[in-house]
Amino acid sequence: MNFDLTDEQKGLIDVTRELLERQSSVASARALIDGPTGYDEQLWRKGAGLGWPALAIPEEDGGLGQHVIELALVAVELGRGLASTPFLPTVMVADAVTRSTANGRVELLSALGSGAQTAAWAFAEVGRPWSVAGIQATAARDGSGYVVTGAKASVQDADSAATLLVDAVLDGRPARFLIPADATGLKIERQHTLDVTRRYCDVVLDGVTLDATALLAEGAAAEESIARSGQLAMVLTCAELVGISERLLELTVAYVKERVQFGKPVGSFQAVKHKCADMRIWSQSCAAATYFAAMTLDSEHHDSAHATSVAKAYVSDAVNRLAGEALQLHGGIGFTWEHDLHLFLRRARVGAALYGDADHHREQLFRTQVLTSA
């Protein structure tokens, strides 16, 4: 695959980075901690003006008709800037809707693509694996409609979303439903997580009654759609971790150049140079694995399930090692609340665990290899 960026992709990176630098998103992220607003609304409006949520929506549906790699490039910049936006869950739901024949899809895609509405994907369940096998929420037919019951966890920005994409089991098979956030019987409550600059929520569905139009997909179509959503979520999470790794490296190199010990900058010591070199190698390797995985999602000639699991396994491990080195090289100041380092470290730790950590994806890759070899 060709990893060279086009002029359009370089332009997308430039305008996104310029916006994030101008908006001072790290300061904005601090202001959101324990605040009433779940994300930076002003930044999101300006990002929507640049086309972030519409990037991968087909042109015939009012979008920009781009690909997953463009979404990944934006996610990298959002990670570098520690931006708090509903970008990831919104584009994931938009992707699922574009690949369906759901009623009202045109109106929903228009609202999501313009940034007028945001959406959230309610998939994970407490103590359950990050796969279709982990779904325990149930849906039952009720006349021409459905009743959905269950509980979901770690739903990003659910408390500010207008629509939730909820996965459940219907007649013993997976099914996907689009549920309004104000539906009767739907309760959303914020979790307290390690990443204090982003909202993750518990979602309880206590007999939520839906009409027939709420069904997005069922059976084999739903299983395929869920797999696609999972792979996209992994790629975009990895992309954000790439951005975080780049920023952690920048912060660390700048600090070791300034910190003086024994009359010399500590960055001049060979052991410190080696650690910074390792961090750069890990960051570049994370980018390579992530960009390849992103490209496979738009290609019929590569195994996207394999590529995304490889990327998530490697990136989850590498970013944790990189964050650990960054913290060690900063010394005592890296532990302080006032320094920005811990905010990036917190998001790195959470991102490494979401959608399956390194152990989960290594096991998935092993099982696939065993089945292939049998």
mmCIF file of C-alpha atoms in Angstrom:
data_model
loop_
_atom_site.group_PDB
_atom_site.id
_atom_site.type_symbol
_atom_site.label_atom_id
_atom_site.label_comp_id
_atom_site.label_asym_id
_atom_site.label_seq_id
_atom_site.Cartn_x
_atom_site.Cartn_y
_atom_site.Cartn_z
ATOM 1 C CA MET A 1 0.000 0.000 0.000
ATOM 2 C CA ASN A 2 1.078 3.597 -0.663
ATOM 3 C CA PHE A 3 1.613 5.448 2.608
ATOM 4 C CA ASP A 4 2.416 8.780 0.947
ATOM 5 C CA LEU A 5 -0.138 11.448 1.814
ATOM 6 C CA THR A 6 -1.944 13.292 -0.954
ATOM 7 C CA ASP A 7 -2.038 17.083 -1.061
ATOM 8 C CA GLU A 8 -5.654 16.947 0.127
ATOM 9 C CA GLN A 9 -4.727 14.761 3.090
ATOM 10 C CA LYS A 10 -1.847 17.064 4.018
ATOM 11 C CA GLY A 11 -4.251 19.982 3.844
ATOM 12 C CA LEU A 12 -6.708 18.161 6.122
ATOM 13 C CA ILE A 13 -3.943 17.632 8.687
ATOM 14 C CA ASP A 14 -2.805 21.242 8.476
ATOM 15 C CA VAL A 15 -6.229 22.841 8.962
ATOM 16 C CA THR A 16 -7.121 20.415 11.754
ATOM 17 C CA ARG A 17 -3.868 21.024 13.618
ATOM 18 C CA GLU A 18 -4.158 24.780 13.140
ATOM 19 C CA LEU A 19 -7.681 24.749 14.574
ATOM 20 C CA LEU A 20 -6.633 22.688 17.581
ATOM 21 C CA GLU A 21 -3.626 24.901 18.306
ATOM 22 C CA ARG A 22 -5.755 28.032 18.034
ATOM 23 C CA GLN A 23 -8.450 26.626 20.291
ATOM 24 C CA SER A 24 -5.899 25.533 22.944
ATOM 25 C CA SER A 25 -7.672 22.213 23.387
ATOM 26 C CA VAL A 26 -5.549 21.054 26.348
ATOM 27 C CA ALA A 27 -6.679 24.079 28.345
ATOM 28 C CA SER A 28 -10.225 23.448 27.131
ATOM 29 C CA ALA A 29 -9.977 19.810 28.188
ATOM 30 C CA ARG A 30 -8.962 20.871 31.695
ATOM 31 C CA ALA A 31 -11.964 23.181 31.853
ATOM 32 C CA LEU A 32 -14.259 20.243 31.092
ATOM 33 C CA ILE A 33 -13.132 18.199 34.094
ATOM 34 C CA ASP A 34 -16.197 17.699 36.315
ATOM 35 C CA GLY A 35 -17.947 20.441 34.349
ATOM 36 C CA PRO A 36 -21.535 20.381 33.073
ATOM 37 C CA THR A 37 -20.517 20.044 29.415
ATOM 38 C CA GLY A 38 -19.304 16.675 28.197
ATOM 39 C CA TYR A 39 -17.197 17.999 25.340
ATOM 40 C CA ASP A 40 -15.852 21.194 23.805
ATOM 41 C CA GLU A 41 -18.933 22.406 21.931
ATOM 42 C CA GLN A 42 -17.207 25.355 20.288
ATOM 43 C CA LEU A 43 -14.396 23.152 18.980
ATOM 44 C CA TRP A 44 -16.913 20.593 17.712
ATOM 45 C CA ARG A 45 -18.867 23.244 15.792
ATOM 46 C CA LYS A 46 -15.705 24.478 14.118
ATOM 47 C CA GLY A 47 -14.581 20.921 13.403
ATOM 48 C CA ALA A 48 -17.951 20.182 11.827
ATOM 49 C CA GLY A 49 -17.398 23.279 9.698
ATOM 50 C CA LEU A 50 -14.192 21.662 8.451
ATOM 51 C CA GLY A 51 -16.182 18.518 7.632
ATOM 52 C CA TRP A 52 -14.921 16.135 10.330
ATOM 53 C CA PRO A 53 -18.176 14.176 10.882
ATOM 54 C CA ALA A 54 -19.047 14.223 7.153
ATOM 55 C CA LEU A 55 -15.694 12.940 5.882
ATOM 56 C CA ALA A 56 -16.654 9.306 5.266
ATOM 57 C CA ILE A 57 -20.361 9.850 4.550
ATOM 58 C CA PRO A 58 -21.006 9.199 0.818
ATOM 59 C CA GLU A 59 -21.509 12.235 -1.385
ATOM 60 C CA GLU A 60 -24.961 11.010 -2.401
ATOM 61 C CA ASP A 61 -25.910 11.202 1.298
ATOM 62 C CA GLY A 62 -24.607 14.734 1.659
ATOM 63 C CA GLY A 63 -21.126 13.841 2.887
ATOM 64 C CA LEU A 64 -17.620 14.337 1.530
ATOM 65 C CA GLY A 65 -17.164 10.788 0.242
ATOM 66 C CA GLN A 66 -13.724 10.218 1.763
ATOM 67 C CA HIS A 67 -12.294 7.093 3.399
ATOM 68 C CA VAL A 68 -11.293 5.677 6.770
ATOM 69 C CA ILE A 69 -7.730 6.924 6.361
ATOM 70 C CA GLU A 70 -9.028 10.514 6.350
ATOM 71 C CA LEU A 71 -10.929 9.820 9.562
ATOM 72 C CA ALA A 72 -7.737 8.370 11.037
ATOM 73 C CA LEU A 73 -5.713 11.455 10.109
ATOM 74 C CA VAL A 74 -8.195 13.660 11.961
ATOM 75 C CA ALA A 75 -8.166 11.280 14.954
ATOM 76 C CA VAL A 76 -4.357 11.523 15.139
ATOM 77 C CA GLU A 77 -4.575 15.297 15.397
ATOM 78 C CA LEU A 78 -7.343 15.083 18.002
ATOM 79 C CA GLY A 79 -5.079 12.827 20.039
ATOM 80 C CA ARG A 80 -2.120 15.214 19.731
ATOM 81 C CA GLY A 81 -4.302 18.068 20.937
ATOM 82 C CA LEU A 82 -6.061 16.064 23.678
ATOM 83 C CA ALA A 83 -9.288 17.327 22.132
ATOM 84 C CA SER A 84 -12.580 16.472 23.788
ATOM 85 C CA THR A 85 -15.117 15.975 21.000
ATOM 86 C CA PRO A 86 -17.721 13.316 20.083
ATOM 87 C CA PHE A 87 -15.863 12.662 16.811
ATOM 88 C CA LEU A 88 -15.223 8.951 17.262
ATOM 89 C CA PRO A 89 -18.720 7.782 18.342
ATOM 90 C CA THR A 90 -20.476 10.066 15.860
ATOM 91 C CA VAL A 91 -18.540 8.923 12.801
ATOM 92 C CA MET A 92 -18.886 5.290 13.881
ATOM 93 C CA VAL A 93 -22.668 5.539 14.046
ATOM 94 C CA ALA A 94 -22.717 7.451 10.750
ATOM 95 C CA ASP A 95 -20.673 4.660 9.149
ATOM 96 C CA ALA A 96 -23.140 2.011 10.334
ATOM 97 C CA VAL A 97 -26.112 4.039 9.103
ATOM 98 C CA THR A 98 -24.598 4.614 5.642
ATOM 99 C CA ARG A 99 -24.283 0.845 5.220
ATOM 100 C CA SER A 100 -27.939 0.220 6.084
ATOM 101 C CA THR A 101 -31.356 0.809 4.586
ATOM 102 C CA ALA A 102 -32.781 2.252 7.792
ATOM 103 C CA ASN A 103 -35.796 4.510 7.626
ATOM 104 C CA GLY A 104 -34.858 8.140 8.082
ATOM 105 C CA ARG A 105 -31.201 7.460 7.249
ATOM 106 C CA VAL A 106 -30.952 10.535 5.000
ATOM 107 C CA GLU A 107 -32.201 12.881 7.727
ATOM 108 C CA LEU A 108 -30.003 11.278 10.389
ATOM 109 C CA LEU A 109 -26.891 11.373 8.211
ATOM 110 C CA SER A 110 -27.571 15.012 7.405
ATOM 111 C CA ALA A 111 -27.828 15.870 11.110
ATOM 112 C CA LEU A 112 -24.684 13.891 11.999
ATOM 113 C CA GLY A 113 -22.675 15.123 9.019
ATOM 114 C CA SER A 114 -23.429 18.762 9.746
ATOM 115 C CA GLY A 115 -22.578 18.407 13.426
ATOM 116 C CA ALA A 116 -26.106 19.424 14.424
ATOM 117 C CA GLN A 117 -26.485 16.133 16.296
ATOM 118 C CA THR A 118 -24.071 13.660 17.836
ATOM 119 C CA ALA A 119 -24.467 9.927 18.350
ATOM 120 C CA ALA A 120 -23.002 7.193 20.559
ATOM 121 C CA TRP A 121 -22.397 3.462 20.155
ATOM 122 C CA ALA A 122 -23.661 1.381 23.083
ATOM 123 C CA PHE A 123 -21.916 -1.972 22.698
ATOM 124 C CA ALA A 124 -19.709 -2.952 25.637
ATOM 125 C CA GLU A 125 -21.111 -4.746 28.677
ATOM 126 C CA VAL A 126 -19.511 -5.188 32.083
ATOM 127 C CA GLY A 127 -17.344 -8.299 32.302
ATOM 128 C CA ARG A 128 -18.131 -9.347 28.736
ATOM 129 C CA PRO A 129 -15.712 -9.706 25.782
ATOM 130 C CA TRP A 130 -15.401 -7.089 23.036
ATOM 131 C CA SER A 131 -17.191 -9.260 20.486
ATOM 132 C CA VAL A 132 -20.675 -10.293 19.379
ATOM 133 C CA ALA A 133 -20.433 -13.140 21.886
ATOM 134 C CA GLY A 134 -20.334 -10.558 24.668
ATOM 135 C CA ILE A 135 -23.787 -9.110 23.940
ATOM 136 C CA GLN A 136 -26.319 -9.947 26.657
ATOM 137 C CA ALA A 137 -28.804 -7.109 26.173
ATOM 138 C CA THR A 138 -31.996 -8.535 24.698
ATOM 139 C CA ALA A 139 -34.674 -7.360 22.315
ATOM 140 C CA ALA A 140 -38.122 -8.942 22.070
ATOM 141 C CA ARG A 141 -40.725 -8.463 19.378
ATOM 142 C CA ASP A 142 -43.774 -6.571 20.555
ATOM 143 C CA GLY A 143 -46.416 -6.394 17.877
ATOM 144 C CA SER A 144 -44.838 -4.468 15.027
ATOM 145 C CA GLY A 145 -42.136 -3.061 17.319
ATOM 146 C CA TYR A 146 -39.555 -4.149 19.873
ATOM 147 C CA VAL A 147 -38.746 -3.957 23.582
ATOM 148 C CA VAL A 148 -35.055 -3.682 24.484
ATOM 149 C CA THR A 149 -33.677 -4.550 27.923
ATOM 150 C CA GLY A 150 -30.126 -4.614 29.222
ATOM 151 C CA ALA A 151 -27.168 -2.525 30.333
ATOM 152 C CA LYS A 152 -24.189 -1.097 28.475
ATOM 153 C CA ALA A 153 -20.935 0.362 29.789
ATOM 154 C CA SER A 154 -18.165 2.678 28.627
ATOM 155 C CA VAL A 155 -20.395 4.455 26.104
ATOM 156 C CA GLN A 156 -18.476 7.540 25.021
ATOM 157 C CA ASP A 157 -20.441 10.805 25.103
ATOM 158 C CA ALA A 158 -23.790 9.065 25.577
ATOM 159 C CA ASP A 159 -24.982 11.862 27.864
ATOM 160 C CA SER A 160 -24.744 14.428 25.061
ATOM 161 C CA ALA A 161 -25.848 12.256 22.135
ATOM 162 C CA ALA A 162 -29.189 12.605 20.392
ATOM 163 C CA THR A 163 -29.168 9.001 19.137
ATOM 164 C CA LEU A 164 -27.702 5.768 20.495
ATOM 165 C CA LEU A 165 -26.781 2.787 18.347
ATOM 166 C CA VAL A 166 -27.538 -0.166 20.634
ATOM 167 C CA ASP A 167 -26.624 -3.795 19.968
ATOM 168 C CA ALA A 168 -28.799 -6.549 21.446
ATOM 169 C CA VAL A 169 -29.832 -10.162 20.896
ATOM 170 C CA LEU A 170 -33.095 -10.635 18.986
ATOM 171 C CA ASP A 171 -34.461 -14.164 18.501
ATOM 172 C CA GLY A 172 -31.064 -15.581 19.427
ATOM 173 C CA ARG A 173 -29.193 -13.479 16.859
ATOM 174 C CA PRO A 174 -27.541 -10.050 17.021
ATOM 175 C CA ALA A 175 -29.533 -6.960 16.100
ATOM 176 C CA ARG A 176 -28.841 -3.225 15.988
ATOM 177 C CA PHE A 177 -31.266 -0.483 17.013
ATOM 178 C CA LEU A 178 -31.231 3.299 16.712
ATOM 179 C CA ILE A 179 -32.700 4.634 19.951
ATOM 180 C CA PRO A 180 -33.423 8.299 20.758
ATOM 181 C CA ALA A 181 -31.561 9.412 23.873
ATOM 182 C CA ASP A 182 -34.819 10.654 25.388
ATOM 183 C CA ALA A 183 -36.647 7.324 24.965
ATOM 184 C CA THR A 184 -38.742 6.202 27.939
ATOM 185 C CA GLY A 185 -36.917 3.595 30.002
ATOM 186 C CA LEU A 186 -33.462 4.713 28.848
ATOM 187 C CA LYS A 187 -31.190 5.883 31.668
ATOM 188 C CA ILE A 188 -27.744 7.395 31.079
ATOM 189 C CA GLU A 189 -25.314 7.969 33.941
ATOM 190 C CA ARG A 190 -21.740 9.207 33.774
ATOM 191 C CA GLN A 191 -18.964 6.861 34.877
ATOM 192 C CA HIS A 192 -15.913 8.024 36.804
ATOM 193 C CA THR A 193 -12.956 6.835 34.748
ATOM 194 C CA LEU A 194 -9.209 7.341 34.580
ATOM 195 C CA ASP A 195 -9.609 9.742 31.644
ATOM 196 C CA VAL A 196 -11.025 12.794 33.411
ATOM 197 C CA THR A 197 -11.228 14.875 30.222
ATOM 198 C CA ARG A 198 -13.747 12.665 28.425
ATOM 199 C CA ARG A 199 -17.209 11.339 29.256
ATOM 200 C CA TYR A 200 -17.936 7.613 29.408
ATOM 201 C CA CYS A 201 -21.378 6.517 30.527
ATOM 202 C CA ASP A 202 -23.400 3.584 31.799
ATOM 203 C CA VAL A 203 -26.572 3.082 29.758
ATOM 204 C CA VAL A 204 -29.496 1.131 31.223
ATOM 205 C CA LEU A 205 -32.344 -0.001 28.977
ATOM 206 C CA ASP A 206 -35.312 -0.832 31.167
ATOM 207 C CA GLY A 207 -37.901 -2.156 28.735
ATOM 208 C CA VAL A 208 -37.360 0.541 26.098
ATOM 209 C CA THR A 209 -40.233 0.329 23.617
ATOM 210 C CA LEU A 210 -39.391 0.984 19.964
ATOM 211 C CA ASP A 211 -41.319 0.988 16.734
ATOM 212 C CA ALA A 212 -40.334 -1.053 13.684
ATOM 213 C CA THR A 213 -38.286 1.774 12.159
ATOM 214 C CA ALA A 214 -35.738 1.603 14.997
ATOM 215 C CA LEU A 215 -34.244 -1.650 13.682
ATOM 216 C CA LEU A 216 -31.015 -0.955 11.798
ATOM 217 C CA ALA A 217 -29.988 -4.554 11.053
ATOM 218 C CA GLU A 218 -30.513 -8.091 12.324
ATOM 219 C CA GLY A 219 -29.026 -11.541 11.892
ATOM 220 C CA ALA A 220 -26.062 -11.929 9.564
ATOM 221 C CA ALA A 221 -26.300 -8.318 8.427
ATOM 222 C CA ALA A 222 -26.118 -7.124 12.038
ATOM 223 C CA GLU A 223 -23.167 -9.382 12.800
ATOM 224 C CA GLU A 224 -21.282 -8.025 9.794
ATOM 225 C CA SER A 225 -22.183 -4.448 10.731
ATOM 226 C CA ILE A 226 -21.047 -4.917 14.347
ATOM 227 C CA ALA A 227 -17.739 -6.376 13.167
ATOM 228 C CA ARG A 228 -17.227 -3.372 10.900
ATOM 229 C CA SER A 229 -18.029 -0.947 13.746
ATOM 230 C CA GLY A 230 -15.573 -2.719 16.029
ATOM 231 C CA GLN A 231 -12.791 -2.562 13.459
ATOM 232 C CA LEU A 232 -13.451 1.109 12.748
ATOM 233 C CA ALA A 233 -13.472 1.881 16.469
ATOM 234 C CA MET A 234 -10.132 0.106 16.896
ATOM 235 C CA VAL A 235 -8.550 2.007 14.009
ATOM 236 C CA LEU A 236 -9.741 5.420 15.208
ATOM 237 C CA THR A 237 -8.726 4.656 18.793
ATOM 238 C CA CYS A 238 -5.291 3.557 17.578
ATOM 239 C CA ALA A 239 -5.059 6.741 15.502
ATOM 240 C CA GLU A 240 -5.796 8.852 18.561
ATOM 241 C CA LEU A 241 -3.136 6.913 20.468
ATOM 242 C CA VAL A 242 -0.677 7.661 17.658
ATOM 243 C CA GLY A 243 -1.350 11.363 18.169
ATOM 244 C CA ILE A 244 -0.949 10.986 21.919
ATOM 245 C CA SER A 245 2.350 9.149 21.451
ATOM 246 C CA GLU A 246 3.635 11.936 19.190
ATOM 247 C CA ARG A 247 2.690 14.577 21.734
ATOM 248 C CA LEU A 248 4.211 12.635 24.643
ATOM 249 C CA LEU A 249 7.452 12.384 22.689
ATOM 250 C CA GLU A 250 7.405 16.119 21.931
ATOM 251 C CA LEU A 251 6.776 17.008 25.580
ATOM 252 C CA THR A 252 9.531 14.682 26.764
ATOM 253 C CA VAL A 253 12.180 15.830 24.283
ATOM 254 C CA ALA A 254 11.437 19.470 25.090
ATOM 255 C CA TYR A 255 11.707 18.769 28.834
ATOM 256 C CA VAL A 256 14.996 16.812 28.749
ATOM 257 C CA LYS A 257 16.547 19.643 26.708
ATOM 258 C CA GLU A 258 15.631 22.124 29.447
ATOM 259 C CA ARG A 259 16.190 20.045 32.606
ATOM 260 C CA VAL A 260 19.768 20.531 33.824
ATOM 261 C CA GLN A 261 21.603 18.052 36.060
ATOM 262 C CA PHE A 262 25.350 18.046 36.887
ATOM 263 C CA GLY A 263 25.657 21.206 34.819
ATOM 264 C CA LYS A 264 24.301 19.645 31.620
ATOM 265 C CA PRO A 265 20.842 19.144 30.045
ATOM 266 C CA VAL A 266 19.744 15.607 30.932
ATOM 267 C CA GLY A 267 18.940 15.113 27.247
ATOM 268 C CA SER A 268 22.685 15.044 26.551
ATOM 269 C CA PHE A 269 23.093 11.825 28.578
ATOM 270 C CA GLN A 270 23.346 8.705 26.448
ATOM 271 C CA ALA A 271 20.811 6.713 28.484
ATOM 272 C CA VAL A 272 18.196 9.451 28.050
ATOM 273 C CA LYS A 273 18.901 9.635 24.313
ATOM 274 C CA HIS A 274 18.326 5.891 24.031
ATOM 275 C CA LYS A 275 14.981 6.157 25.801
ATOM 276 C CA CYS A 276 13.841 8.979 23.529
ATOM 277 C CA ALA A 277 14.953 6.988 20.478
ATOM 278 C CA ASP A 278 12.910 4.007 21.672
ATOM 279 C CA MET A 279 9.890 6.260 22.132
ATOM 280 C CA ARG A 280 10.225 7.562 18.571
ATOM 281 C CA ILE A 281 10.501 4.033 17.161
ATOM 282 C CA TRP A 282 7.376 2.944 19.052
ATOM 283 C CA SER A 283 5.453 6.017 17.872
ATOM 284 C CA GLN A 284 6.419 5.520 14.228
ATOM 285 C CA SER A 285 5.603 1.809 14.390
ATOM 286 C CA CYS A 286 2.190 2.621 15.888
ATOM 287 C CA ALA A 287 1.514 4.975 12.969
ATOM 288 C CA ALA A 288 2.513 2.369 10.376
ATOM 289 C CA ALA A 289 0.312 -0.343 11.887
ATOM 290 C CA THR A 290 -2.628 2.052 12.275
ATOM 291 C CA TYR A 291 -2.491 3.518 8.771
ATOM 292 C CA PHE A 292 -2.260 0.070 7.213
ATOM 293 C CA ALA A 293 -5.273 -1.103 9.245
ATOM 294 C CA ALA A 294 -7.227 2.001 8.194
ATOM 295 C CA MET A 295 -6.506 1.344 4.530
ATOM 296 C CA THR A 296 -7.639 -2.281 4.773
ATOM 297 C CA LEU A 297 -11.118 -1.151 5.839
ATOM 298 C CA ASP A 298 -11.548 0.435 2.406
ATOM 299 C CA SER A 299 -9.903 -2.434 0.504
ATOM 300 C CA GLU A 300 -11.296 -5.782 -0.567
ATOM 301 C CA HIS A 301 -7.826 -7.263 -0.988
ATOM 302 C CA HIS A 302 -6.742 -7.371 2.668
ATOM 303 C CA ASP A 303 -7.965 -9.038 5.844
ATOM 304 C CA SER A 304 -9.193 -6.046 7.836
ATOM 305 C CA ALA A 305 -10.049 -8.145 10.905
ATOM 306 C CA HIS A 306 -6.452 -9.356 11.099
ATOM 307 C CA ALA A 307 -4.926 -5.944 10.394
ATOM 308 C CA THR A 308 -7.043 -4.119 12.969
ATOM 309 C CA SER A 309 -6.306 -6.693 15.675
ATOM 310 C CA VAL A 310 -2.571 -6.482 14.923
ATOM 311 C CA ALA A 311 -2.733 -2.693 15.136
ATOM 312 C CA LYS A 312 -4.709 -2.640 18.390
ATOM 313 C CA ALA A 313 -2.474 -5.255 20.027
ATOM 314 C CA TYR A 314 0.732 -3.455 19.084
ATOM 315 C CA VAL A 315 -0.436 0.108 19.679
ATOM 316 C CA SER A 316 -1.998 -0.706 23.069
ATOM 317 C CA ASP A 317 1.283 -2.170 24.263
ATOM 318 C CA ALA A 318 3.572 0.412 22.682
ATOM 319 C CA VAL A 319 1.682 3.487 23.882
ATOM 320 C CA ASN A 320 1.709 2.179 27.453
ATOM 321 C CA ARG A 321 5.473 1.637 27.280
ATOM 322 C CA LEU A 322 5.957 5.056 25.707
ATOM 323 C CA ALA A 323 3.794 6.768 28.328
ATOM 324 C CA GLY A 324 5.760 5.041 31.077
ATOM 325 C CA GLU A 325 9.069 6.275 29.661
ATOM 326 C CA ALA A 326 7.680 9.799 29.282
ATOM 327 C CA LEU A 327 6.653 9.799 32.932
ATOM 328 C CA GLN A 328 10.050 8.489 34.075
ATOM 329 C CA LEU A 329 11.997 11.054 32.030
ATOM 330 C CA HIS A 330 9.908 13.914 33.399
ATOM 331 C CA GLY A 331 10.714 12.830 36.944
ATOM 332 C CA GLY A 332 8.755 14.341 39.830
ATOM 333 C CA ILE A 333 7.087 17.080 37.796
ATOM 334 C CA GLY A 334 5.386 14.455 35.674
ATOM 335 C CA PHE A 335 3.333 13.393 38.693
ATOM 336 C CA THR A 336 1.900 16.842 39.343
ATOM 337 C CA TRP A 337 -1.676 17.849 38.517
ATOM 338 C CA GLU A 338 -0.508 21.135 37.005
ATOM 339 C CA HIS A 339 1.593 19.454 34.288
ATOM 340 C CA ASP A 340 -0.215 18.312 31.138
ATOM 341 C CA LEU A 341 1.619 14.980 30.964
ATOM 342 C CA HIS A 342 -0.771 13.038 33.181
ATOM 343 C CA LEU A 343 -3.784 14.048 31.051
ATOM 344 C CA PHE A 344 -2.227 12.441 27.975
ATOM 345 C CA LEU A 345 -1.153 9.431 30.021
ATOM 346 C CA ARG A 346 -4.689 8.955 31.354
ATOM 347 C CA ARG A 347 -6.199 8.997 27.878
ATOM 348 C CA ALA A 348 -3.490 6.642 26.607
ATOM 349 C CA ARG A 349 -4.267 4.087 29.334
ATOM 350 C CA VAL A 350 -7.998 4.200 28.646
ATOM 351 C CA GLY A 351 -7.576 4.040 24.872
ATOM 352 C CA ALA A 352 -5.285 1.040 25.211
ATOM 353 C CA ALA A 353 -8.035 -0.846 27.059
ATOM 354 C CA LEU A 354 -11.030 0.164 24.909
ATOM 355 C CA TYR A 355 -12.263 -2.217 22.197
ATOM 356 C CA GLY A 356 -9.965 -4.928 23.512
ATOM 357 C CA ASP A 357 -6.514 -4.565 25.059
ATOM 358 C CA ALA A 358 -3.302 -6.138 23.742
ATOM 359 C CA ASP A 359 -3.967 -9.500 25.449
ATOM 360 C CA HIS A 360 -7.481 -9.716 23.981
ATOM 361 C CA HIS A 361 -6.320 -9.104 20.430
ATOM 362 C CA ARG A 362 -3.325 -11.412 20.693
ATOM 363 C CA GLU A 363 -5.717 -14.139 21.765
ATOM 364 C CA GLN A 364 -7.994 -13.310 18.817
ATOM 365 C CA LEU A 365 -5.054 -13.513 16.423
ATOM 366 C CA PHE A 366 -3.939 -16.797 17.954
ATOM 367 C CA ARG A 367 -7.394 -18.345 17.656
ATOM 368 C CA THR A 368 -7.648 -17.231 14.039
ATOM 369 C CA GLN A 369 -4.248 -18.720 13.265
ATOM 370 C CA VAL A 370 -5.193 -22.022 14.900
ATOM 371 C CA LEU A 371 -8.451 -22.229 12.926
ATOM 372 C CA THR A 372 -6.629 -21.370 9.690
ATOM 373 C CA SER A 373 -3.980 -24.005 10.307
ATOM 374 C CA ALA A 374 -6.457 -26.736 11.285
#
